[in-house]
């Protein structure tokens, strides 16, 4: 049981009777969202008997499971051999660059060739960081000059991926959530530029959300989804104080499913989303 639910469990066990308002506040505090927390409380009340800590965990597990999609679908390689293009988007600090590198590593371990585009050109540190990951993991990185146009970096990287016959192109995009208008423009331009060489691309847009930031992540998902349609989530920092509940709220409200989870700073601390494991992790 994760730390949060463990303390909740102990709290309930040590009480003669459930304090419903307190429990609801705790569930909302676990970033499960008001609706899901309400649903859990209703189901517990419907039991019509003295509710135990086990009941709370069991009902929460069942409700979360019923709200999450099944395991993430596998990536399909393009039958024509062209690169499958993945845009990685998210707010700075969520673990976007790290997750891009980890995803590249994960694909490489599966035997696929990967090119990464350092398109977070606004932050020189992000470009250097991706380059360091590329050196460490032996993954090619395409960069631009400082403050280069992110879409031109993606274009060049796409070109390289096509020329090299790489099966995947991963674009680490700018993470500043300034005004929505600018973000929308930048991401739209990147999408348009990528489509120039392959009108079916990009094939997948992943939003990186930090599980420790709670309901902020839901707001970020809403903003990014307006700017660039999202296909899935990478939920990072589940090893930390992250409660992961926000992924449930994002899926419930926006229909964006978790695809990968990050559980540490090392390249292998990354795996495809599996519902049962994820629920066990949250609880
Ligand atoms: P970006 O600004 O979104 O590109 O974020 P970074 O990739 O630079 O990551 C920010 C910090 O979070 C770095 O110190 C990473 O090592 C760390 N980080 C990323 N993913 C995880 C994770 O799954 N678990 C933990 N504990 N740290 C992570």
PDB file of C-alpha atoms and ligand atoms in Angstrom:
ATOM      1  CA  UNK A   1       0.000   0.000   0.000  1.00  0.00           C
ATOM      2  CA  UNK A   2       1.390   3.423  -0.877  1.00  0.00           C
ATOM      3  CA  UNK A   3       2.088   5.892   1.910  1.00  0.00           C
ATOM      4  CA  UNK A   4      -1.044   7.940   1.495  1.00  0.00           C
ATOM      5  CA  UNK A   5      -3.485   5.054   1.635  1.00  0.00           C
ATOM      6  CA  UNK A   6      -1.543   3.434   4.424  1.00  0.00           C
ATOM      7  CA  UNK A   7      -2.056   6.484   6.629  1.00  0.00           C
ATOM      8  CA  UNK A   8      -5.700   6.655   5.586  1.00  0.00           C
ATOM      9  CA  UNK A   9      -6.060   2.975   6.461  1.00  0.00           C
ATOM     10  CA  UNK A  10      -4.507   3.493   9.884  1.00  0.00           C
ATOM     11  CA  UNK A  11      -6.643   6.528  10.533  1.00  0.00           C
ATOM     12  CA  UNK A  12      -9.848   4.600   9.825  1.00  0.00           C
ATOM     13  CA  UNK A  13      -8.722   1.537  11.772  1.00  0.00           C
ATOM     14  CA  UNK A  14      -8.070   3.697  14.812  1.00  0.00           C
ATOM     15  CA  UNK A  15     -11.524   5.241  14.734  1.00  0.00           C
ATOM     16  CA  UNK A  16     -14.726   3.850  16.138  1.00  0.00           C
ATOM     17  CA  UNK A  17     -16.757   5.346  13.319  1.00  0.00           C
ATOM     18  CA  UNK A  18     -16.132   6.737   9.868  1.00  0.00           C
ATOM     19  CA  UNK A  19     -16.123  10.492   9.508  1.00  0.00           C
ATOM     20  CA  UNK A  20     -17.565  10.736   5.997  1.00  0.00           C
ATOM     21  CA  UNK A  21     -16.616  14.337   5.334  1.00  0.00           C
ATOM     22  CA  UNK A  22     -13.089  13.692   6.486  1.00  0.00           C
ATOM     23  CA  UNK A  23     -12.821  10.579   4.310  1.00  0.00           C
ATOM     24  CA  UNK A  24     -14.142  12.415   1.265  1.00  0.00           C
ATOM     25  CA  UNK A  25     -11.625  15.216   1.832  1.00  0.00           C
ATOM     26  CA  UNK A  26      -8.835  12.640   2.102  1.00  0.00           C
ATOM     27  CA  UNK A  27      -9.855  10.948  -1.149  1.00  0.00           C
ATOM     28  CA  UNK A  28     -10.000  14.289  -2.936  1.00  0.00           C
ATOM     29  CA  UNK A  29      -6.599  15.000  -1.371  1.00  0.00           C
ATOM     30  CA  UNK A  30      -5.344  11.866  -3.134  1.00  0.00           C
ATOM     31  CA  UNK A  31      -6.187  13.680  -6.405  1.00  0.00           C
ATOM     32  CA  UNK A  32      -8.960  11.282  -7.334  1.00  0.00           C
ATOM     33  CA  UNK A  33     -11.271  14.176  -8.168  1.00  0.00           C
ATOM     34  CA  UNK A  34     -14.548  15.174  -6.575  1.00  0.00           C
ATOM     35  CA  UNK A  35     -16.703  12.886  -8.682  1.00  0.00           C
ATOM     36  CA  UNK A  36     -14.741   9.712  -8.038  1.00  0.00           C
ATOM     37  CA  UNK A  37     -14.369  10.505  -4.328  1.00  0.00           C
ATOM     38  CA  UNK A  38     -18.157  11.005  -4.166  1.00  0.00           C
ATOM     39  CA  UNK A  39     -18.731   7.687  -5.952  1.00  0.00           C
ATOM     40  CA  UNK A  40     -16.522   5.852  -3.467  1.00  0.00           C
ATOM     41  CA  UNK A  41     -18.347   7.413  -0.503  1.00  0.00           C
ATOM     42  CA  UNK A  42     -21.756   6.523  -2.010  1.00  0.00           C
ATOM     43  CA  UNK A  43     -20.748   2.915  -2.555  1.00  0.00           C
ATOM     44  CA  UNK A  44     -19.413   2.640   0.991  1.00  0.00           C
ATOM     45  CA  UNK A  45     -22.597   4.100   2.444  1.00  0.00           C
ATOM     46  CA  UNK A  46     -24.625   1.660   0.328  1.00  0.00           C
ATOM     47  CA  UNK A  47     -22.910  -1.237   2.076  1.00  0.00           C
ATOM     48  CA  UNK A  48     -25.372  -0.515   4.875  1.00  0.00           C
ATOM     49  CA  UNK A  49     -23.068  -1.666   7.643  1.00  0.00           C
ATOM     50  CA  UNK A  50     -20.141  -0.559   9.732  1.00  0.00           C
ATOM     51  CA  UNK A  51     -17.429   0.288   7.219  1.00  0.00           C
ATOM     52  CA  UNK A  52     -13.913  -1.029   7.842  1.00  0.00           C
ATOM     53  CA  UNK A  53     -10.590   0.217   6.540  1.00  0.00           C
ATOM     54  CA  UNK A  54     -10.485  -2.877   4.284  1.00  0.00           C
ATOM     55  CA  UNK A  55     -13.836  -1.844   2.795  1.00  0.00           C
ATOM     56  CA  UNK A  56     -12.478   1.608   1.994  1.00  0.00           C
ATOM     57  CA  UNK A  57      -9.400   0.216   0.248  1.00  0.00           C
ATOM     58  CA  UNK A  58     -11.424  -2.438  -1.592  1.00  0.00           C
ATOM     59  CA  UNK A  59     -14.124  -0.050  -2.822  1.00  0.00           C
ATOM     60  CA  UNK A  60     -11.487   2.516  -3.808  1.00  0.00           C
ATOM     61  CA  UNK A  61      -9.567  -0.165  -5.712  1.00  0.00           C
ATOM     62  CA  UNK A  62     -12.711  -1.295  -7.524  1.00  0.00           C
ATOM     63  CA  UNK A  63     -13.842   2.237  -8.362  1.00  0.00           C
ATOM     64  CA  UNK A  64     -10.403   3.263  -9.634  1.00  0.00           C
ATOM     65  CA  UNK A  65     -10.136   0.063 -11.698  1.00  0.00           C
ATOM     66  CA  UNK A  66     -13.530   0.623 -13.253  1.00  0.00           C
ATOM     67  CA  UNK A  67     -12.516   4.168 -14.209  1.00  0.00           C
ATOM     68  CA  UNK A  68      -9.191   3.276 -15.829  1.00  0.00           C
ATOM     69  CA  UNK A  69      -8.713   1.887 -19.316  1.00  0.00           C
ATOM     70  CA  UNK A  70      -7.156  -1.549 -19.824  1.00  0.00           C
ATOM     71  CA  UNK A  71      -3.426  -1.841 -20.383  1.00  0.00           C
ATOM     72  CA  UNK A  72      -1.807   0.504 -22.889  1.00  0.00           C
ATOM     73  CA  UNK A  73      -2.008  -0.713 -26.485  1.00  0.00           C
ATOM     74  CA  UNK A  74       1.333  -1.625 -28.095  1.00  0.00           C
ATOM     75  CA  UNK A  75       2.900   0.648 -30.663  1.00  0.00           C
ATOM     76  CA  UNK A  76       2.361  -0.456 -34.206  1.00  0.00           C
ATOM     77  CA  UNK A  77       5.337  -0.246 -36.475  1.00  0.00           C
ATOM     78  CA  UNK A  78       4.588   1.492 -39.743  1.00  0.00           C
ATOM     79  CA  UNK A  79       4.128  -1.124 -42.451  1.00  0.00           C
ATOM     80  CA  UNK A  80       5.823   1.178 -44.968  1.00  0.00           C
ATOM     81  CA  UNK A  81       8.976   1.375 -42.827  1.00  0.00           C
ATOM     82  CA  UNK A  82       8.604   5.121 -42.248  1.00  0.00           C
ATOM     83  CA  UNK A  83       9.196   6.555 -38.763  1.00  0.00           C
ATOM     84  CA  UNK A  84       6.401   6.489 -36.234  1.00  0.00           C
ATOM     85  CA  UNK A  85       6.463  10.048 -34.915  1.00  0.00           C
ATOM     86  CA  UNK A  86       5.785  10.768 -31.252  1.00  0.00           C
ATOM     87  CA  UNK A  87       5.468  14.293 -29.842  1.00  0.00           C
ATOM     88  CA  UNK A  88       6.256  14.552 -26.156  1.00  0.00           C
ATOM     89  CA  UNK A  89       4.663  17.605 -24.562  1.00  0.00           C
ATOM     90  CA  UNK A  90       4.305  18.885 -21.020  1.00  0.00           C
ATOM     91  CA  UNK A  91       5.169  21.628 -18.586  1.00  0.00           C
ATOM     92  CA  UNK A  92       8.834  22.142 -17.594  1.00  0.00           C
ATOM     93  CA  UNK A  93       9.894  20.089 -14.643  1.00  0.00           C
ATOM     94  CA  UNK A  94       7.354  17.308 -15.117  1.00  0.00           C
ATOM     95  CA  UNK A  95      10.061  14.967 -16.434  1.00  0.00           C
ATOM     96  CA  UNK A  96       9.455  15.491 -20.142  1.00  0.00           C
ATOM     97  CA  UNK A  97      13.067  15.329 -21.334  1.00  0.00           C
ATOM     98  CA  UNK A  98      13.869  12.405 -19.046  1.00  0.00           C
ATOM     99  CA  UNK A  99      10.754  10.565 -20.229  1.00  0.00           C
ATOM    100  CA  UNK A 100      11.614  11.186 -23.885  1.00  0.00           C
ATOM    101  CA  UNK A 101      15.022   9.594 -23.308  1.00  0.00           C
ATOM    102  CA  UNK A 102      13.544   6.739 -21.290  1.00  0.00           C
ATOM    103  CA  UNK A 103      10.994   6.059 -24.031  1.00  0.00           C
ATOM    104  CA  UNK A 104      13.807   6.038 -26.594  1.00  0.00           C
ATOM    105  CA  UNK A 105      15.719   3.588 -24.435  1.00  0.00           C
ATOM    106  CA  UNK A 106      12.658   1.382 -23.987  1.00  0.00           C
ATOM    107  CA  UNK A 107      12.060   1.271 -27.744  1.00  0.00           C
ATOM    108  CA  UNK A 108      15.734   0.612 -28.396  1.00  0.00           C
ATOM    109  CA  UNK A 109      15.696  -2.314 -25.977  1.00  0.00           C
ATOM    110  CA  UNK A 110      12.870  -3.736 -28.073  1.00  0.00           C
ATOM    111  CA  UNK A 111      15.204  -3.623 -31.046  1.00  0.00           C
ATOM    112  CA  UNK A 112      13.868  -0.465 -32.710  1.00  0.00           C
ATOM    113  CA  UNK A 113      15.973   2.341 -34.121  1.00  0.00           C
ATOM    114  CA  UNK A 114      15.167   5.753 -32.672  1.00  0.00           C
ATOM    115  CA  UNK A 115      15.994   9.392 -33.433  1.00  0.00           C
ATOM    116  CA  UNK A 116      15.317  12.089 -30.837  1.00  0.00           C
ATOM    117  CA  UNK A 117      14.659  15.753 -31.615  1.00  0.00           C
ATOM    118  CA  UNK A 118      15.723  18.337 -29.019  1.00  0.00           C
ATOM    119  CA  UNK A 119      12.926  20.752 -29.858  1.00  0.00           C
ATOM    120  CA  UNK A 120      12.711  22.348 -26.423  1.00  0.00           C
ATOM    121  CA  UNK A 121      14.973  25.036 -27.855  1.00  0.00           C
ATOM    122  CA  UNK A 122      13.761  27.713 -25.495  1.00  0.00           C
ATOM    123  CA  UNK A 123      15.753  26.167 -22.682  1.00  0.00           C
ATOM    124  CA  UNK A 124      19.396  25.502 -23.567  1.00  0.00           C
ATOM    125  CA  UNK A 125      19.609  23.182 -20.571  1.00  0.00           C
ATOM    126  CA  UNK A 126      16.904  20.953 -22.004  1.00  0.00           C
ATOM    127  CA  UNK A 127      18.817  20.545 -25.269  1.00  0.00           C
ATOM    128  CA  UNK A 128      22.031  19.725 -23.399  1.00  0.00           C
ATOM    129  CA  UNK A 129      20.184  17.339 -21.141  1.00  0.00           C
ATOM    130  CA  UNK A 130      18.693  15.396 -24.050  1.00  0.00           C
ATOM    131  CA  UNK A 131      22.110  15.316 -25.709  1.00  0.00           C
ATOM    132  CA  UNK A 132      23.631  13.868 -22.520  1.00  0.00           C
ATOM    133  CA  UNK A 133      20.937  11.207 -22.444  1.00  0.00           C
ATOM    134  CA  UNK A 134      21.574  10.494 -26.121  1.00  0.00           C
ATOM    135  CA  UNK A 135      25.314  10.042 -25.463  1.00  0.00           C
ATOM    136  CA  UNK A 136      24.662   7.856 -22.458  1.00  0.00           C
ATOM    137  CA  UNK A 137      22.054   5.660 -24.138  1.00  0.00           C
ATOM    138  CA  UNK A 138      23.583   5.728 -27.588  1.00  0.00           C
ATOM    139  CA  UNK A 139      20.593   7.384 -29.211  1.00  0.00           C
ATOM    140  CA  UNK A 140      21.039  10.003 -31.963  1.00  0.00           C
ATOM    141  CA  UNK A 141      19.859  13.502 -31.053  1.00  0.00           C
ATOM    142  CA  UNK A 142      19.106  16.260 -33.572  1.00  0.00           C
ATOM    143  CA  UNK A 143      19.577  19.777 -32.209  1.00  0.00           C
ATOM    144  CA  UNK A 144      19.242  23.292 -33.548  1.00  0.00           C
ATOM    145  CA  UNK A 145      21.129  26.462 -32.731  1.00  0.00           C
ATOM    146  CA  UNK A 146      20.156  28.104 -29.411  1.00  0.00           C
ATOM    147  CA  UNK A 147      16.641  29.521 -29.699  1.00  0.00           C
ATOM    148  CA  UNK A 148      16.197  27.806 -33.062  1.00  0.00           C
ATOM    149  CA  UNK A 149      12.656  27.370 -34.294  1.00  0.00           C
ATOM    150  CA  UNK A 150      11.412  24.148 -32.647  1.00  0.00           C
ATOM    151  CA  UNK A 151       9.583  23.122 -35.792  1.00  0.00           C
ATOM    152  CA  UNK A 152      12.749  23.369 -37.894  1.00  0.00           C
ATOM    153  CA  UNK A 153      14.507  21.067 -35.406  1.00  0.00           C
ATOM    154  CA  UNK A 154      11.617  18.594 -35.711  1.00  0.00           C
ATOM    155  CA  UNK A 155      11.732  18.884 -39.493  1.00  0.00           C
ATOM    156  CA  UNK A 156      15.473  18.141 -39.605  1.00  0.00           C
ATOM    157  CA  UNK A 157      15.117  15.295 -37.156  1.00  0.00           C
ATOM    158  CA  UNK A 158      12.241  13.834 -39.176  1.00  0.00           C
ATOM    159  CA  UNK A 159      14.405  14.091 -42.285  1.00  0.00           C
ATOM    160  CA  UNK A 160      17.222  12.247 -40.523  1.00  0.00           C
ATOM    161  CA  UNK A 161      14.856   9.578 -39.217  1.00  0.00           C
ATOM    162  CA  UNK A 162      13.506   8.984 -42.725  1.00  0.00           C
ATOM    163  CA  UNK A 163      16.978   8.948 -44.325  1.00  0.00           C
ATOM    164  CA  UNK A 164      18.380   6.623 -41.652  1.00  0.00           C
ATOM    165  CA  UNK A 165      15.367   4.337 -41.822  1.00  0.00           C
ATOM    166  CA  UNK A 166      14.681   4.857 -38.094  1.00  0.00           C
ATOM    167  CA  UNK A 167      11.418   3.323 -36.898  1.00  0.00           C
ATOM    168  CA  UNK A 168      10.701   6.014 -34.307  1.00  0.00           C
ATOM    169  CA  UNK A 169      11.150   9.762 -34.019  1.00  0.00           C
ATOM    170  CA  UNK A 170      10.656  11.267 -30.567  1.00  0.00           C
ATOM    171  CA  UNK A 171      10.278  15.048 -30.359  1.00  0.00           C
ATOM    172  CA  UNK A 172      10.936  16.682 -26.981  1.00  0.00           C
ATOM    173  CA  UNK A 173       8.963  19.913 -27.352  1.00  0.00           C
ATOM    174  CA  UNK A 174       9.074  23.219 -25.479  1.00  0.00           C
ATOM    175  CA  UNK A 175       7.553  23.029 -22.034  1.00  0.00           C
ATOM    176  CA  UNK A 176       6.710  26.561 -21.186  1.00  0.00           C
ATOM    177  CA  UNK A 177       3.063  27.039 -20.657  1.00  0.00           C
ATOM    178  CA  UNK A 178       3.056  30.754 -21.355  1.00  0.00           C
ATOM    179  CA  UNK A 179      -0.039  32.028 -22.984  1.00  0.00           C
ATOM    180  CA  UNK A 180      -2.219  29.353 -24.437  1.00  0.00           C
ATOM    181  CA  UNK A 181      -2.232  31.151 -27.739  1.00  0.00           C
ATOM    182  CA  UNK A 182       1.549  30.880 -28.178  1.00  0.00           C
ATOM    183  CA  UNK A 183       1.606  27.299 -27.078  1.00  0.00           C
ATOM    184  CA  UNK A 184      -1.143  26.467 -29.510  1.00  0.00           C
ATOM    185  CA  UNK A 185       0.699  28.204 -32.315  1.00  0.00           C
ATOM    186  CA  UNK A 186       3.986  26.498 -31.574  1.00  0.00           C
ATOM    187  CA  UNK A 187       2.519  23.025 -31.334  1.00  0.00           C
ATOM    188  CA  UNK A 188       0.351  23.553 -34.385  1.00  0.00           C
ATOM    189  CA  UNK A 189       3.401  24.651 -36.338  1.00  0.00           C
ATOM    190  CA  UNK A 190       5.373  21.621 -35.187  1.00  0.00           C
ATOM    191  CA  UNK A 191       2.535  19.301 -36.222  1.00  0.00           C
ATOM    192  CA  UNK A 192       2.224  21.016 -39.586  1.00  0.00           C
ATOM    193  CA  UNK A 193       5.971  20.850 -40.202  1.00  0.00           C
ATOM    194  CA  UNK A 194       6.166  17.177 -39.286  1.00  0.00           C
ATOM    195  CA  UNK A 195       3.256  16.446 -41.611  1.00  0.00           C
ATOM    196  CA  UNK A 196       5.138  17.999 -44.527  1.00  0.00           C
ATOM    197  CA  UNK A 197       7.274  14.896 -44.932  1.00  0.00           C
ATOM    198  CA  UNK A 198       4.576  12.431 -43.974  1.00  0.00           C
ATOM    199  CA  UNK A 199       0.981  13.573 -43.942  1.00  0.00           C
ATOM    200  CA  UNK A 200       0.022  10.854 -41.426  1.00  0.00           C
ATOM    201  CA  UNK A 201       2.479  12.212 -38.825  1.00  0.00           C
ATOM    202  CA  UNK A 202       2.623  12.893 -35.909  1.00  0.00           C
ATOM    203  CA  UNK A 203       1.185   9.542 -34.929  1.00  0.00           C
ATOM    204  CA  UNK A 204       1.045   9.966 -31.186  1.00  0.00           C
ATOM    205  CA  UNK A 205       1.148  12.911 -28.788  1.00  0.00           C
ATOM    206  CA  UNK A 206       2.025  12.100 -25.199  1.00  0.00           C
ATOM    207  CA  UNK A 207       1.543  14.521 -22.320  1.00  0.00           C
ATOM    208  CA  UNK A 208       3.976  14.126 -19.448  1.00  0.00           C
ATOM    209  CA  UNK A 209       2.380  14.769 -16.066  1.00  0.00           C
ATOM    210  CA  UNK A 210       4.113  14.779 -12.709  1.00  0.00           C
ATOM    211  CA  UNK A 211       2.119  12.663 -10.250  1.00  0.00           C
ATOM    212  CA  UNK A 212       3.338  14.805  -7.374  1.00  0.00           C
ATOM    213  CA  UNK A 213       1.682  17.960  -8.681  1.00  0.00           C
ATOM    214  CA  UNK A 214      -1.821  16.684  -8.098  1.00  0.00           C
ATOM    215  CA  UNK A 215      -4.745  18.477  -9.624  1.00  0.00           C
ATOM    216  CA  UNK A 216      -2.465  20.937 -11.461  1.00  0.00           C
ATOM    217  CA  UNK A 217      -1.854  18.098 -13.870  1.00  0.00           C
ATOM    218  CA  UNK A 218      -5.545  17.989 -14.757  1.00  0.00           C
ATOM    219  CA  UNK A 219      -5.441  21.672 -15.618  1.00  0.00           C
ATOM    220  CA  UNK A 220      -2.296  21.141 -17.719  1.00  0.00           C
ATOM    221  CA  UNK A 221      -3.973  18.283 -19.563  1.00  0.00           C
ATOM    222  CA  UNK A 222      -6.948  20.522 -20.379  1.00  0.00           C
ATOM    223  CA  UNK A 223      -4.698  23.307 -21.682  1.00  0.00           C
ATOM    224  CA  UNK A 224      -2.487  21.065 -23.787  1.00  0.00           C
ATOM    225  CA  UNK A 225      -5.417  19.080 -25.118  1.00  0.00           C
ATOM    226  CA  UNK A 226      -6.847  22.306 -26.531  1.00  0.00           C
ATOM    227  CA  UNK A 227      -3.509  23.187 -28.115  1.00  0.00           C
ATOM    228  CA  UNK A 228      -2.631  19.792 -29.516  1.00  0.00           C
ATOM    229  CA  UNK A 229      -4.880  16.729 -29.317  1.00  0.00           C
ATOM    230  CA  UNK A 230      -3.392  14.318 -26.789  1.00  0.00           C
ATOM    231  CA  UNK A 231      -3.344  10.551 -27.260  1.00  0.00           C
ATOM    232  CA  UNK A 232      -1.933   9.461 -23.951  1.00  0.00           C
ATOM    233  CA  UNK A 233      -0.158  10.267 -20.718  1.00  0.00           C
ATOM    234  CA  UNK A 234       3.239   9.560 -19.268  1.00  0.00           C
ATOM    235  CA  UNK A 235       2.740   9.704 -15.506  1.00  0.00           C
ATOM    236  CA  UNK A 236       6.081  10.424 -13.838  1.00  0.00           C
ATOM    237  CA  UNK A 237       7.464  10.378 -10.301  1.00  0.00           C
ATOM    238  CA  UNK A 238       5.226   7.601  -9.070  1.00  0.00           C
ATOM    239  CA  UNK A 239       8.205   6.572  -6.951  1.00  0.00           C
ATOM    240  CA  UNK A 240       7.999   9.832  -5.004  1.00  0.00           C
ATOM    241  CA  UNK A 241       5.140  11.313  -3.081  1.00  0.00           C
ATOM    242  CA  UNK A 242       3.085  11.094  -6.257  1.00  0.00           C
ATOM    243  CA  UNK A 243      -0.313   9.631  -5.685  1.00  0.00           C
ATOM    244  CA  UNK A 244      -1.153   8.991  -9.313  1.00  0.00           C
ATOM    245  CA  UNK A 245      -4.814   9.645  -8.684  1.00  0.00           C
ATOM    246  CA  UNK A 246      -4.743  12.542 -11.078  1.00  0.00           C
ATOM    247  CA  UNK A 247      -4.299  10.109 -13.977  1.00  0.00           C
ATOM    248  CA  UNK A 248      -7.675   8.639 -13.068  1.00  0.00           C
ATOM    249  CA  UNK A 249      -9.246  12.096 -13.020  1.00  0.00           C
ATOM    250  CA  UNK A 250      -7.645  13.011 -16.376  1.00  0.00           C
ATOM    251  CA  UNK A 251      -8.902   9.820 -18.009  1.00  0.00           C
ATOM    252  CA  UNK A 252     -12.349  10.229 -16.521  1.00  0.00           C
ATOM    253  CA  UNK A 253     -12.740  13.839 -17.572  1.00  0.00           C
ATOM    254  CA  UNK A 254     -10.794  14.017 -20.826  1.00  0.00           C
ATOM    255  CA  UNK A 255     -10.550  10.408 -21.993  1.00  0.00           C
ATOM    256  CA  UNK A 256      -6.740  10.611 -22.202  1.00  0.00           C
ATOM    257  CA  UNK A 257      -5.364   7.272 -21.067  1.00  0.00           C
ATOM    258  CA  UNK A 258      -2.067   6.615 -19.287  1.00  0.00           C
ATOM    259  CA  UNK A 259       0.421   4.941 -21.661  1.00  0.00           C
ATOM    260  CA  UNK A 260       3.632   4.892 -19.617  1.00  0.00           C
ATOM    261  CA  UNK A 261       4.697   5.407 -16.046  1.00  0.00           C
ATOM    262  CA  UNK A 262       7.958   6.782 -14.681  1.00  0.00           C
ATOM    263  CA  UNK A 263       9.199   5.453 -11.367  1.00  0.00           C
ATOM    264  CA  UNK A 264      12.654   6.953 -10.945  1.00  0.00           C
ATOM    265  CA  UNK A 265      15.490   8.903 -12.510  1.00  0.00           C
ATOM    266  CA  UNK A 266      17.262   5.954 -14.095  1.00  0.00           C
ATOM    267  CA  UNK A 267      16.572   5.017 -17.727  1.00  0.00           C
ATOM    268  CA  UNK A 268      14.964   1.689 -16.837  1.00  0.00           C
ATOM    269  CA  UNK A 269      12.551   3.255 -14.346  1.00  0.00           C
ATOM    270  CA  UNK A 270       9.924   3.424 -17.051  1.00  0.00           C
ATOM    271  CA  UNK A 271       7.278   0.949 -18.139  1.00  0.00           C
ATOM    272  CA  UNK A 272       4.074   0.706 -20.130  1.00  0.00           C
ATOM    273  CA  UNK A 273       0.922   1.378 -18.156  1.00  0.00           C
ATOM    274  CA  UNK A 274      -0.637  -1.770 -16.709  1.00  0.00           C
ATOM    275  CA  UNK A 275      -3.898  -1.220 -14.940  1.00  0.00           C
ATOM    276  CA  UNK A 276      -3.524  -3.665 -12.044  1.00  0.00           C
ATOM    277  CA  UNK A 277       0.040  -2.638 -11.307  1.00  0.00           C
ATOM    278  CA  UNK A 278      -0.904   1.018 -11.466  1.00  0.00           C
ATOM    279  CA  UNK A 279      -3.843   0.594  -9.104  1.00  0.00           C
ATOM    280  CA  UNK A 280      -1.636  -1.378  -6.702  1.00  0.00           C
ATOM    281  CA  UNK A 281       0.916   1.435  -6.904  1.00  0.00           C
ATOM    282  CA  UNK A 282      -1.681   4.096  -6.079  1.00  0.00           C
ATOM    283  CA  UNK A 283      -3.178   2.130  -3.217  1.00  0.00           C
TER     284      UNK A 283
HETATM  285  P1  LIG B   1      11.378  18.588 -18.000  1.00  0.00           P
HETATM  286  O1  LIG B   1      11.710  19.982 -17.577  1.00  0.00           O
HETATM  287  O2  LIG B   1       9.912  18.333 -17.984  1.00  0.00           O
HETATM  288  O3  LIG B   1      12.016  18.151 -19.247  1.00  0.00           O
HETATM  289  O4  LIG B   1      11.885  17.652 -16.801  1.00  0.00           O
HETATM  290  P2  LIG B   1      13.199  16.785 -16.654  1.00  0.00           P
HETATM  291  O5  LIG B   1      13.174  15.645 -17.574  1.00  0.00           O
HETATM  292  O6  LIG B   1      14.373  17.692 -16.684  1.00  0.00           O
HETATM  293  O7  LIG B   1      12.993  16.213 -15.179  1.00  0.00           O
HETATM  294  C1  LIG B   1      12.905  17.045 -14.055  1.00  0.00           C
HETATM  295  C2  LIG B   1      13.453  16.282 -12.865  1.00  0.00           C
HETATM  296  O8  LIG B   1      12.590  15.199 -12.554  1.00  0.00           O
HETATM  297  C3  LIG B   1      14.820  15.673 -13.121  1.00  0.00           C
HETATM  298  O9  LIG B   1      15.591  15.810 -11.953  1.00  0.00           O
HETATM  299  C4  LIG B   1      14.503  14.201 -13.383  1.00  0.00           C
HETATM  300  O10 LIG B   1      15.576  13.350 -13.033  1.00  0.00           O
HETATM  301  C5  LIG B   1      13.319  13.984 -12.487  1.00  0.00           C
HETATM  302  N1  LIG B   1      12.440  12.889 -12.930  1.00  0.00           N
HETATM  303  C6  LIG B   1      11.894  12.663 -14.139  1.00  0.00           C
HETATM  304  N2  LIG B   1      11.106  11.568 -14.124  1.00  0.00           N
HETATM  305  C7  LIG B   1      11.160  11.069 -12.868  1.00  0.00           C
HETATM  306  C8  LIG B   1      10.545   9.941 -12.200  1.00  0.00           C
HETATM  307  O11 LIG B   1       9.775   9.150 -12.761  1.00  0.00           O
HETATM  308  N3  LIG B   1      10.844   9.779 -10.876  1.00  0.00           N
HETATM  309  C9  LIG B   1      11.683  10.650 -10.207  1.00  0.00           C
HETATM  310  N4  LIG B   1      11.909  10.409  -8.922  1.00  0.00           N
HETATM  311  N5  LIG B   1      12.247  11.704 -10.801  1.00  0.00           N
HETATM  312  C10 LIG B   1      12.004  11.913 -12.102  1.00  0.00           C
END
